Backbone as a ProteinNet text record, in pm:
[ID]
protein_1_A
[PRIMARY]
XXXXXXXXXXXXXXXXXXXXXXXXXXXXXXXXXXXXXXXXXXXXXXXXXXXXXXXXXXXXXXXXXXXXXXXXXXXXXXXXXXXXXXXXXXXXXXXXXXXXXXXXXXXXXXXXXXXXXXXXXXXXXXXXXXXXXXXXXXXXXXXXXXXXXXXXXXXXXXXXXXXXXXXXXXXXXXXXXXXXXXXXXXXXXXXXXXXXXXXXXXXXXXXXXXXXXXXXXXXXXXXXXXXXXXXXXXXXXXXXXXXXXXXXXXXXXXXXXXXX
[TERTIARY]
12944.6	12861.2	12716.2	12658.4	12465	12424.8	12318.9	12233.6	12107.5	12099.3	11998.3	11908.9	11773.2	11685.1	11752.2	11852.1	11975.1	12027.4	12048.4	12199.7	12113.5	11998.2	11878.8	11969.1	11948	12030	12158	12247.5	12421.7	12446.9	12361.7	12372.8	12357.5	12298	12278.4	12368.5	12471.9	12523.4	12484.4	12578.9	12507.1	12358.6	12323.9	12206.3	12098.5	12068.6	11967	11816.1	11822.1	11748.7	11680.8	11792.5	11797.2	11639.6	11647.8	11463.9	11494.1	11382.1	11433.2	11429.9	11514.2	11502.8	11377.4	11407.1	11237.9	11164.5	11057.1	10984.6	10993.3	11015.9	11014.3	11136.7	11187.3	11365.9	11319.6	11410.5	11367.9	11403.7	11302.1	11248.5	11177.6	11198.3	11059.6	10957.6	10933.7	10731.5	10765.6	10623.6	10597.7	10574.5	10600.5	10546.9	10430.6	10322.4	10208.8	10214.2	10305.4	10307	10344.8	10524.1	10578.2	10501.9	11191.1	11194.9	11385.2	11489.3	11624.8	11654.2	11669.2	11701.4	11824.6	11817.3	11931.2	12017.2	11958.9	11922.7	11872.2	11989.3	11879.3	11777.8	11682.1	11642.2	11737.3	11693.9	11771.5	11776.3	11883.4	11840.3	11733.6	11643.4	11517.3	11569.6	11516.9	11577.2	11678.5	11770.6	11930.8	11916.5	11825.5	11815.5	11702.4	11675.4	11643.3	11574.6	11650.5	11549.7	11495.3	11472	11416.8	11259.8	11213.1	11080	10979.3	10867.1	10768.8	10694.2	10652.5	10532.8	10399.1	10293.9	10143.8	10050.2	9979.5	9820.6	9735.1	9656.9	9570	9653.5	9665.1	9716.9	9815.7	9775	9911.1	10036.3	10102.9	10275.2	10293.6	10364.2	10381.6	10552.2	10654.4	10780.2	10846.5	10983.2	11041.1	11065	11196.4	11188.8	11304.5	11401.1	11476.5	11398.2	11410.2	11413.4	11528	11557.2	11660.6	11670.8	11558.6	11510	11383	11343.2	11241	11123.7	11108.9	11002.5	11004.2	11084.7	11107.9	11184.3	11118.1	11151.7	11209.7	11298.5	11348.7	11310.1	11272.2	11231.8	11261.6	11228.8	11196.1	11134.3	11119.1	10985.3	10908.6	10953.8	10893.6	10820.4	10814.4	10708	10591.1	10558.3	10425.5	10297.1	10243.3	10094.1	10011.8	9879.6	9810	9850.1	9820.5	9781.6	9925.3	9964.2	10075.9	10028.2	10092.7	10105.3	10239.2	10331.2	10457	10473.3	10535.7	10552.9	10669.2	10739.2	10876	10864.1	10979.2	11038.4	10983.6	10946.9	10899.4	10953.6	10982.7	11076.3	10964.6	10842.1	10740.1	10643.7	10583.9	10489.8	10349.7	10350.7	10225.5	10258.9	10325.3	10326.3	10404.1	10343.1	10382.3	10429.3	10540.5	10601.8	10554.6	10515.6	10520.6	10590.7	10661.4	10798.3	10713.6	10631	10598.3	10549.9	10582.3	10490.4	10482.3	10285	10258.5	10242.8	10237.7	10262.2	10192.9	10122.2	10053.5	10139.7	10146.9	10261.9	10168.6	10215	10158.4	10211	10296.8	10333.7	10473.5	10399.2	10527	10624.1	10748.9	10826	10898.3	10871	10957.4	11052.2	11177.4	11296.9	11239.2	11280.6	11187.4	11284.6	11390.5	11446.7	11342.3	11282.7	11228.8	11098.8	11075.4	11004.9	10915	10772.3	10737.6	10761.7	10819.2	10855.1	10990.5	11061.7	11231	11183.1	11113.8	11139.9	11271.7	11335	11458.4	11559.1	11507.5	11591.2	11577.6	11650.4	11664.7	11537.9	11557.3	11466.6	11482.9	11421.9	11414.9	11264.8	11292.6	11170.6	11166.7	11118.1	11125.6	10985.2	10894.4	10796.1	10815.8	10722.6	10718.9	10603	10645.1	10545.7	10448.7	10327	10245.9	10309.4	10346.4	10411	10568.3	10629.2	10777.3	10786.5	10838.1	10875	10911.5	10869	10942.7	11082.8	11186.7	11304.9	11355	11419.9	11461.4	11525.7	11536.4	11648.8	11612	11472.6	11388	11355.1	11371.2	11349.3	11419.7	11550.1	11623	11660.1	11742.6	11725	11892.8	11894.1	12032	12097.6	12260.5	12324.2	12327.1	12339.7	12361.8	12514.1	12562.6	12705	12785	12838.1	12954.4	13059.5	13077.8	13157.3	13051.9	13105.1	13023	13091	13053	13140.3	13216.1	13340.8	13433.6	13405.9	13419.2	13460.3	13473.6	13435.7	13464.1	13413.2	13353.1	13313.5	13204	13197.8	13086	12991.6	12879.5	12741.9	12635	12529.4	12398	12281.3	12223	12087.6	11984.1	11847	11751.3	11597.7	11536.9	11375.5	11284.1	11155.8	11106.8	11034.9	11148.9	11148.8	11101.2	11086	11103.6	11254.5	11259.2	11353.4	11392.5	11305.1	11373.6	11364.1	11386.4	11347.3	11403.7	11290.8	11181.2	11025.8	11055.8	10921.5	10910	10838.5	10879.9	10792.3	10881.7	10865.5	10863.6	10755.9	10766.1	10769.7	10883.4	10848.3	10818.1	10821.5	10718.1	10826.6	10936.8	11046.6	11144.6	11169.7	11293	11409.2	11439.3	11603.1	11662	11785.3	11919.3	11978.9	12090.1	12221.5	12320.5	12441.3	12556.8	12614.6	12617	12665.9	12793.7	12857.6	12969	12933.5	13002.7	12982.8	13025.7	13034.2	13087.5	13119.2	13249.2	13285.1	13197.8	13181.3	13112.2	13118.9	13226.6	13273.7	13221.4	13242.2	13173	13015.2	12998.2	12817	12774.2	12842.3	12803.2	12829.9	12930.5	12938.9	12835.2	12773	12653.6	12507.9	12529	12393.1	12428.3	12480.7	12507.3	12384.6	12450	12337.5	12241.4	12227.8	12145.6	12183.3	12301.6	12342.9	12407.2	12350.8	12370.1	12451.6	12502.5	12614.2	12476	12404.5	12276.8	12256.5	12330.6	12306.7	12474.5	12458.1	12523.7	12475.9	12604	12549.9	12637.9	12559.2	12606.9	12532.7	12684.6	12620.7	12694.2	12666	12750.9	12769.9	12826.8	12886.1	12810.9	12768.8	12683.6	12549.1	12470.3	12330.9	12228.5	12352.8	12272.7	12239.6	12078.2	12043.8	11906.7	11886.8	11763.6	11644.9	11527.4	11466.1	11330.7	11179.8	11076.1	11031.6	10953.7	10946.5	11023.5	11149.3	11287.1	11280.4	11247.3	11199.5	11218.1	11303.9	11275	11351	11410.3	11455.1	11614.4	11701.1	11876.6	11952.6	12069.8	12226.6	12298.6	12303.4	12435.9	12506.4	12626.1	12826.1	12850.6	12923.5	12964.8	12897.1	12774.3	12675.9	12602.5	12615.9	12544.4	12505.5	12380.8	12303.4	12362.3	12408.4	12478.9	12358.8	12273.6	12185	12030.1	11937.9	11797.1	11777.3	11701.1	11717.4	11599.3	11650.4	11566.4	11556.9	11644.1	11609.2	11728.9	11701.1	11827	11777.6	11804.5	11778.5	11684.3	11623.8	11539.3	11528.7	11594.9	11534.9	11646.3	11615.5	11722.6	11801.4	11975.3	12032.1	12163	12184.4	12262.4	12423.9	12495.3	12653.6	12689.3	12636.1	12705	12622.3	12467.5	12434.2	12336.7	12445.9	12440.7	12271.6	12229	12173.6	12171.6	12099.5	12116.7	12011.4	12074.1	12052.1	12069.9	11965	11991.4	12110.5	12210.1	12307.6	12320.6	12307	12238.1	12345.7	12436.9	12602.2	12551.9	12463.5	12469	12338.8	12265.4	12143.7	12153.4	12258.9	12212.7	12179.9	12260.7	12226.9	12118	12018.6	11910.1	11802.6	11860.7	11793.5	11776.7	11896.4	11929.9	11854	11865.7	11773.6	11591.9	11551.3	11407	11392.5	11462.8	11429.6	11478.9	11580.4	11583.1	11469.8	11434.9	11327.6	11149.3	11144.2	10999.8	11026.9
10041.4	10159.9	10124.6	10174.1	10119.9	10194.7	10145.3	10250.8	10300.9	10448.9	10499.9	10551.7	10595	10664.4	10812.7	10879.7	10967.8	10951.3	10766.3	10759.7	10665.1	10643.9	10577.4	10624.4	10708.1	10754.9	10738.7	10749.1	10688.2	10537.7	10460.1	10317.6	10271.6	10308.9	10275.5	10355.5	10460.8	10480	10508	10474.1	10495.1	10418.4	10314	10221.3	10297.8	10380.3	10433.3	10438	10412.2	10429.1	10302.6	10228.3	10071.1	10001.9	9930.2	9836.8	9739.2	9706.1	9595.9	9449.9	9401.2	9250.5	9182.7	9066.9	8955	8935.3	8953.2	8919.2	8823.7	8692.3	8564.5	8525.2	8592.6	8564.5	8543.2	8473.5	8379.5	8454.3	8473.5	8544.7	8631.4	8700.6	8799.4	8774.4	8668.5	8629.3	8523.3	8579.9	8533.9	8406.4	8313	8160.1	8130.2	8218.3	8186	8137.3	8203	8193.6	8040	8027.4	7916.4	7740.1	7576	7539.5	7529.1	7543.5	7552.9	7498.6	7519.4	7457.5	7383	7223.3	7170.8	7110.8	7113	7105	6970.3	6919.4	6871.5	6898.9	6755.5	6875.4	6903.7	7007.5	7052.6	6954.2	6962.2	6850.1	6934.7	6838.7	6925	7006.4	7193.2	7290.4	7285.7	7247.9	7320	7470.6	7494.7	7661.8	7718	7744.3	7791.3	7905	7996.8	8167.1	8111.3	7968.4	7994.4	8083	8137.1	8204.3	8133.7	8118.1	8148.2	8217	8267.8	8388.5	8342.7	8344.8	8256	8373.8	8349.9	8417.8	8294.7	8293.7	8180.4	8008.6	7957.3	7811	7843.7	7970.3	7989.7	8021.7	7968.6	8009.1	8140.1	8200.4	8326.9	8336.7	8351.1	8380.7	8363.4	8324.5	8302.9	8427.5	8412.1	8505	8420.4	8612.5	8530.6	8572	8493.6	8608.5	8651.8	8787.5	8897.9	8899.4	8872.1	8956	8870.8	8850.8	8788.8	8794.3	8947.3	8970	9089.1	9010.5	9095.8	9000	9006.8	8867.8	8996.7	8949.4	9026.3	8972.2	8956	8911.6	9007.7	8988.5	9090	9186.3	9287.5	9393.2	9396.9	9313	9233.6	9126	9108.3	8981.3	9064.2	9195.7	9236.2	9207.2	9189.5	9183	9242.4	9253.1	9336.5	9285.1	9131.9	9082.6	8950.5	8937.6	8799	8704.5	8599.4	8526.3	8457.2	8475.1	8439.7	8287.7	8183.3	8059.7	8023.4	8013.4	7991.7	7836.3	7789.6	7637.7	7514.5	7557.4	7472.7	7434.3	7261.7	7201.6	7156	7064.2	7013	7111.4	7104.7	7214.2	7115	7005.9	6942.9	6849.5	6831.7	6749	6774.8	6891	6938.4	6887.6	6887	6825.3	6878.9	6966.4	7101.6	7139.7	7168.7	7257.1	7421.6	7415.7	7530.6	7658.4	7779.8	7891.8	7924.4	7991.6	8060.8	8246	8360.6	8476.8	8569.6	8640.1	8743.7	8892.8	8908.8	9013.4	9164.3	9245	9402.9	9483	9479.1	9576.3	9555.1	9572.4	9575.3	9733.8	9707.1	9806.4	9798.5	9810.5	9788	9881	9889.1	9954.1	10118.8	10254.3	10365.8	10389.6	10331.3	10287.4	10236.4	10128.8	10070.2	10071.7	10039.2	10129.1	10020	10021.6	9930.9	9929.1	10021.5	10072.2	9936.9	9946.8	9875.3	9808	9670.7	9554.8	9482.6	9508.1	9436.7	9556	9680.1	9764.1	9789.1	9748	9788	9686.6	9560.3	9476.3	9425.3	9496.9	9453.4	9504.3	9411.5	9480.5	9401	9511.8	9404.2	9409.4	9283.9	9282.6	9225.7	9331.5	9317.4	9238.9	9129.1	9025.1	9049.6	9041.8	9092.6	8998.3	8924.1	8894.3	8839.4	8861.2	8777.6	8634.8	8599.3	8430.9	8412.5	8305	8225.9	8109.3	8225.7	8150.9	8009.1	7905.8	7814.8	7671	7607.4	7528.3	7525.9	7498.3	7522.6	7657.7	7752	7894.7	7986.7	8040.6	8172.6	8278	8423.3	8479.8	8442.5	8497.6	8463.3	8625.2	8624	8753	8831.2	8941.5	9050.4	9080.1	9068.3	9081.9	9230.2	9211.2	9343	9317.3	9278.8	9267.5	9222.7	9258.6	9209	9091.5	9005.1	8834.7	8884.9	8793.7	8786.3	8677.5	8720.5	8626.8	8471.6	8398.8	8250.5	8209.7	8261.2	8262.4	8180.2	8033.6	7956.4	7966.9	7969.7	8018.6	7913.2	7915.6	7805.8	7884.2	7843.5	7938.1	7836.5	7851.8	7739.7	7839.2	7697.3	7733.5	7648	7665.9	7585.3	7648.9	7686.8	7714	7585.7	7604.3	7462.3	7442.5	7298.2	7210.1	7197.6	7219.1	7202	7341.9	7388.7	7506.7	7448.8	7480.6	7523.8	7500.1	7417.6	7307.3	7282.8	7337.6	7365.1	7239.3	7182.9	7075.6	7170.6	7132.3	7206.5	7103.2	7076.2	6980.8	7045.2	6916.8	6961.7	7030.1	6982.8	6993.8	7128.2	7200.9	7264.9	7239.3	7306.1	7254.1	7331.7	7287.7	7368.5	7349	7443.7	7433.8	7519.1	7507.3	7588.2	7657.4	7767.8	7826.3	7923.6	7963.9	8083.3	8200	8283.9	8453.4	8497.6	8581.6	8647.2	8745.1	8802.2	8918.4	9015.9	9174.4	9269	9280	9215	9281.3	9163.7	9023.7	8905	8908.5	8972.3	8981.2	9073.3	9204.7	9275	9229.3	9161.3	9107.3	9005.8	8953.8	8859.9	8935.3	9098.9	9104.9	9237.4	9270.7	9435.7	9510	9648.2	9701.1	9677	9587.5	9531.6	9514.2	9545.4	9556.7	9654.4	9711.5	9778.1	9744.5	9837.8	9815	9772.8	9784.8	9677.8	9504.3	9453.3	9327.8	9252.4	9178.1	9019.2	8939	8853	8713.3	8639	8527.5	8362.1	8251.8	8163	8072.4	7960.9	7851.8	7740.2	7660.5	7577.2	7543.6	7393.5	7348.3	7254.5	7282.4	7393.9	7384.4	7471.4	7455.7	7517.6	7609.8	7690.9	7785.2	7791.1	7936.9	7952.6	7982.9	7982.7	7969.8	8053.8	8013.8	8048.9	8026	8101.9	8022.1	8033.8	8093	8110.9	8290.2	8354.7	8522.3	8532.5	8598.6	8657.7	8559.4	8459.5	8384.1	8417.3	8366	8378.1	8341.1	8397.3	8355	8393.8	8252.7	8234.8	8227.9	8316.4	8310.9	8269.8	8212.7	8171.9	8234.5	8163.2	8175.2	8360.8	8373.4	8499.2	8569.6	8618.9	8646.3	8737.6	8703.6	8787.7	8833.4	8762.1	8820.6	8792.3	8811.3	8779.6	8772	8670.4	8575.6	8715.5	8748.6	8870.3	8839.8	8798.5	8775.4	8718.5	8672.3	8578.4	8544.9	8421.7	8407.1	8327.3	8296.6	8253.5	8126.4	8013.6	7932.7	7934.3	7901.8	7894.7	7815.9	7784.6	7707.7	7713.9	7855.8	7835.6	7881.5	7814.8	7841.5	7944.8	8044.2	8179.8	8296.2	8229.3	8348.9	8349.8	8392	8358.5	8398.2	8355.8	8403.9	8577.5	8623.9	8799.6	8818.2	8887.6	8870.6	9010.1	9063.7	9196	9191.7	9226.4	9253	9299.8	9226.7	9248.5	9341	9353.9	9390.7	9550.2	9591.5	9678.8	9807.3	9730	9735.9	9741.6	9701.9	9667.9	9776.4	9924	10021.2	10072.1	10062.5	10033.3	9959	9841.6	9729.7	9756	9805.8	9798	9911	10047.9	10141.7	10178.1	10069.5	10023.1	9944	9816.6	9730.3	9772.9	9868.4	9923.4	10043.4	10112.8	10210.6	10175.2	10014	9993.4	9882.6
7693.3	7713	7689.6	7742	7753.9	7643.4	7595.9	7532.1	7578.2	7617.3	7687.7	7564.4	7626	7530	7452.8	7528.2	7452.3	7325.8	7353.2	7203.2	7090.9	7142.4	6994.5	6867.6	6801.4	6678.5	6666.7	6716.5	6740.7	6699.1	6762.6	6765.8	6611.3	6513.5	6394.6	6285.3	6319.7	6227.8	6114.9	5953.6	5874.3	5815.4	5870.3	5831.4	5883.3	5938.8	6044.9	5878.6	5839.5	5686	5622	5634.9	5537.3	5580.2	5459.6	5497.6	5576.9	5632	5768.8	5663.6	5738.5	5681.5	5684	5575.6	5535.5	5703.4	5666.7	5798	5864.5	5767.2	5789.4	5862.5	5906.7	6029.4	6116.9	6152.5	6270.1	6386.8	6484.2	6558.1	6510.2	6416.1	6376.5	6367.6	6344.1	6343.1	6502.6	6503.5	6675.9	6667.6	6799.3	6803.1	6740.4	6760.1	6687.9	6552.8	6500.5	6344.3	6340.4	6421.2	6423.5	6491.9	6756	6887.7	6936	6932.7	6901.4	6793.1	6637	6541.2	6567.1	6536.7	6549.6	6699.2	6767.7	6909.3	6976.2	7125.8	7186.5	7273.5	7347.4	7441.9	7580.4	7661.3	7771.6	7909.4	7949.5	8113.3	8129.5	8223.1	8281.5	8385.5	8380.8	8492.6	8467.7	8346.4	8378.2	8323.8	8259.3	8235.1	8324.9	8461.9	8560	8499.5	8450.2	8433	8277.3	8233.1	8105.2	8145.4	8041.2	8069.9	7956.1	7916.5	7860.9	7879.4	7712.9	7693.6	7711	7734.4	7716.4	7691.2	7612.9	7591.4	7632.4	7746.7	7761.8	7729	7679.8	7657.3	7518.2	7469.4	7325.1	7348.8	7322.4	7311.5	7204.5	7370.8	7216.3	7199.7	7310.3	7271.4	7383.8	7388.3	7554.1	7643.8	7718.6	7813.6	7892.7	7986	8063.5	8172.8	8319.7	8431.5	8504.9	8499.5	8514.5	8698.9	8747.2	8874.6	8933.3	9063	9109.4	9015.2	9029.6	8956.8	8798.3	8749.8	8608.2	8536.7	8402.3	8297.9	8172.7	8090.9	8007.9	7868.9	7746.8	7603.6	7534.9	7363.8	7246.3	7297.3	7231.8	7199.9	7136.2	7015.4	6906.1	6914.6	7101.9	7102.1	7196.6	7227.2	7290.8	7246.8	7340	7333.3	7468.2	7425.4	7540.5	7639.9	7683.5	7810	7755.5	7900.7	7889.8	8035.2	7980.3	8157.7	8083.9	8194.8	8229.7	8287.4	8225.6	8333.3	8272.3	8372.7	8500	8509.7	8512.7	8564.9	8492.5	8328.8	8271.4	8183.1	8168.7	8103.5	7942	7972.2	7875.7	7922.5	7761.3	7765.6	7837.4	7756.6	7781.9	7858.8	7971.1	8094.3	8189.3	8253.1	8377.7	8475.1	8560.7	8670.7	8837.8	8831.6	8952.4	8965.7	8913.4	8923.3	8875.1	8811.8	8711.7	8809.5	8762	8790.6	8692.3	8720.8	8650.2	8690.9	8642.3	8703	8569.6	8571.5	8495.3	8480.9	8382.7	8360.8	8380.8	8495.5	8529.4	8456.5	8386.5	8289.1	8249	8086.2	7965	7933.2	7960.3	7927.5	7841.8	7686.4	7572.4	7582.2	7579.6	7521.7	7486.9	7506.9	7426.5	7297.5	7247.4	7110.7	7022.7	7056.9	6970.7	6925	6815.5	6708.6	6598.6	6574.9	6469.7	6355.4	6342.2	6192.7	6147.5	6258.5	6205	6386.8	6346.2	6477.4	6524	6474	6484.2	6577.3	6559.1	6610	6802.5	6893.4	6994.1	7063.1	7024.5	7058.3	7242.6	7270.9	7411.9	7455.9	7583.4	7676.5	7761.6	7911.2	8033.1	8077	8147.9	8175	8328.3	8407.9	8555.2	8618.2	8661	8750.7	8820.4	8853.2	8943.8	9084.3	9094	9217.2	9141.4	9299.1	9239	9255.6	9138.9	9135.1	9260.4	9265.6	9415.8	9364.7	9398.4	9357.7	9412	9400.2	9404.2	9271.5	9262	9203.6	9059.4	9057.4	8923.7	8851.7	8944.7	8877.1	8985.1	8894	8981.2	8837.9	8894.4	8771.8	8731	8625.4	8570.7	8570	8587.4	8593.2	8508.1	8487.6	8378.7	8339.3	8212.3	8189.6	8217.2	8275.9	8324.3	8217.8	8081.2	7997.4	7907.4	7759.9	7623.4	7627.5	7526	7498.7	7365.3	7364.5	7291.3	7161.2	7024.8	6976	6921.6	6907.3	6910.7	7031.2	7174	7263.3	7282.9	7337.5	7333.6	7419.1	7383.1	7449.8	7430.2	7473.4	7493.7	7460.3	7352.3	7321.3	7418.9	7439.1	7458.8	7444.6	7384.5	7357.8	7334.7	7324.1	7230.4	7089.5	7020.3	6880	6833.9	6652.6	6558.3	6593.8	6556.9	6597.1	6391.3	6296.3	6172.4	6038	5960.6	5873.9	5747.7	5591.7	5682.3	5744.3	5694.3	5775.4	5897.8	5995	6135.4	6213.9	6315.4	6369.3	6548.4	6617.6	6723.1	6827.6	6929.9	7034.2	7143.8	7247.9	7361.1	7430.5	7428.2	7575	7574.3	7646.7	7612.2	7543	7449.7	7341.6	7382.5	7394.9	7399.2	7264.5	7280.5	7123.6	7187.9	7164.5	7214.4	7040.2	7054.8	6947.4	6984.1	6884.5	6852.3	6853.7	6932	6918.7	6808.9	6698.5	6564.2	6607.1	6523.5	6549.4	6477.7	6540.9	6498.6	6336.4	6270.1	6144.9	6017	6056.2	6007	6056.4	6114.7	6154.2	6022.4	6010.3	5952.7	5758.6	5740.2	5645.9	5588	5687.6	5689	5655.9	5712.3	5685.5	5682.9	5532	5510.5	5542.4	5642.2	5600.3	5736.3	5808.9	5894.8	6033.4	6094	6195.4	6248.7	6379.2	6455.6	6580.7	6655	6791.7	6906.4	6888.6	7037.5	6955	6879	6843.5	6825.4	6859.4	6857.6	6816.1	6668.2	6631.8	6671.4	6655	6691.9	6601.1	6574.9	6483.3	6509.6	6415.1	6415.3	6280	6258.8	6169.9	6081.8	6202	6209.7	6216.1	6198.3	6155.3	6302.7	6394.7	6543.3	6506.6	6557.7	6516.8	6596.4	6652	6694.7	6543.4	6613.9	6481.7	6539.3	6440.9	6456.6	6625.8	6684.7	6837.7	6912.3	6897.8	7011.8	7056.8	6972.6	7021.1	7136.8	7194.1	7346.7	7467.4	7390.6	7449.7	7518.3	7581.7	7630.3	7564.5	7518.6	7503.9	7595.5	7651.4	7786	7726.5	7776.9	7784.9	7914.2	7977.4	8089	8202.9	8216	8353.4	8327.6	8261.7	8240.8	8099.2	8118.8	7992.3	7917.9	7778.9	7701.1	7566.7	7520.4	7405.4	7457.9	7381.4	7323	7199.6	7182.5	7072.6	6988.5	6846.8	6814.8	6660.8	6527.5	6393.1	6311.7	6231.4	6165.7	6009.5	5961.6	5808.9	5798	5683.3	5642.8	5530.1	5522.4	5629.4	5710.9	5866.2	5956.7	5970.6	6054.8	6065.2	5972.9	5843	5754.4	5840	5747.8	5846.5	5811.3	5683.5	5640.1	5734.9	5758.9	5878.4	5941	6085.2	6200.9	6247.7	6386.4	6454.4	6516.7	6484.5	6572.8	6717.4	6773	6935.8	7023.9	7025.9	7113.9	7221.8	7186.3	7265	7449.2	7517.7	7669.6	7722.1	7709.3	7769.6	7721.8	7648.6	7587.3	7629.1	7741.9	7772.2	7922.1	7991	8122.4	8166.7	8169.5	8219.6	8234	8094.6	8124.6	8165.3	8185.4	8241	8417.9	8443.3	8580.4	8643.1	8560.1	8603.8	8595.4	8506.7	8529.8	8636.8	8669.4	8784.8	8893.3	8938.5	9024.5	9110.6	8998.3	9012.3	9040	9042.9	8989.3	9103.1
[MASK]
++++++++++++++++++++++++++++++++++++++++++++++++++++++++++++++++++++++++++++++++++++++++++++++++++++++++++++++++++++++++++++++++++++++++++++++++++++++++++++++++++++++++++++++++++++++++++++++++++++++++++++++++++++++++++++++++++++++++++++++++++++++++++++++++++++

């Protein structure tokens, strides 16, 4: 079931109150502050809709693209002005593969709220032109099912690569992590989870981190999260990564990019 601007209050149950978690979670402070904890890097272009955020030459937070011209991230990563670039593997040695695209307008989630950032973390930002799709940049599918379970998935970014001393490389990282069930998520972070989030973790240290914000969790060829807040320092095996739940959103996803 989606969550529309209607069921905002439903989705949180009894927590609708609780203080938001340490700031310092990974994804909550923006790249600026801060690459896949634990991670290598990615074949070059095997993640096609990866996105980056840019202010001028700054990294601010990733991004998938959903749609030619509509990239999906946090809400927790806005800023006035963005430029969007598409098909980029190194930050600092460009192949031509790259677009760059200036974002016409940010549509955060109308859930979400500065008060509690973590809550209903989405937002889609619309291209002033559409990507020009091909092998290096296409969008990735929207899930017609939530993910299951033990369900292996692929985060990628360029988060820190260590926590908490953050090591930032140039290249895209990947990590394949575990889906958690709703009930071990919530055991992980009493109090702190809501039905619009999904975690994933691993056992071995995989973990998105500072710098990964806004970024994808692929389940089998299609976007199941956005990379949105986790622990502090990152990478621990008791808890997981948290990830705006996409399965949970499309309805609204689908009825902004359809309409615009």
């Amino acid at each position: 079931m989606g969550l529309s601007s209607g069921s905002c209050s439903h989705t949180w149950r009894r927590w609708a109150f609780l203080p938001l978690l340490l700031t310092t979670c990974a994804g909550s402070l923006m790249a600026e502050d801060s690459r896949v904890l634990g991670a290598q890097p990615c074949e070059p272009h095997s993640q096609p809709w990866q996105a980056g955020l840019f202010q001028g030459v700054r990294f601010l937070c990733g991004g998938v693209l959903v749609a030619p011209q509509w990239v999906l991230t946090a809400a927790h990563c806005q800023k006035p002005k963005f430029t969007v670039h598409l098909g980029q593997h190194s930050l600092q040695n460009p192949d031509g593969s790259e677009q760059k695209i200036e974002v016409a307008r940010s549509i955060p989630h109308p859930c979400h709220n500065e008060s509690n950032r973590n809550s209903h973390d989405l937002m889609l930002l619309r291209l002033r032109k559409p990507a020009s799709v091909n092998d290096q940049v296409k969008p990735i599918g929207l899930p017609s099912r939530c993910p299951q379970p033990n369900q292996k998935c692929t985060v990628s970014g360029w988060g820190t690569t260590t926590s908490p001393r953050e090591n930032f490389p140039d290249t895209l990282h990947c990590g394949d992590l575990y889906i958690w069930s709703q009930d071990l998520c919530e055991q992980a972070y009493p109090g702190k989870i809501s039905d619009g989030m999904v975690c994933a973790g691993d056992s071995n240290g995989v973990d998105t981190c500072q710098g990964d914000s806004g970024g994808p969790l692929v389940c089998q060829g299609v976007l199941q999260g956005i990379t949105s807040w986790g622990a502090d320092p990152c990478g621990r095996a008791d808890k997981p990564g948290v990830y705006t739940s996409v399965c949970r959103y499309t309805e609204w996803i689908k009825k902004i990019v359809n309409a615009n």
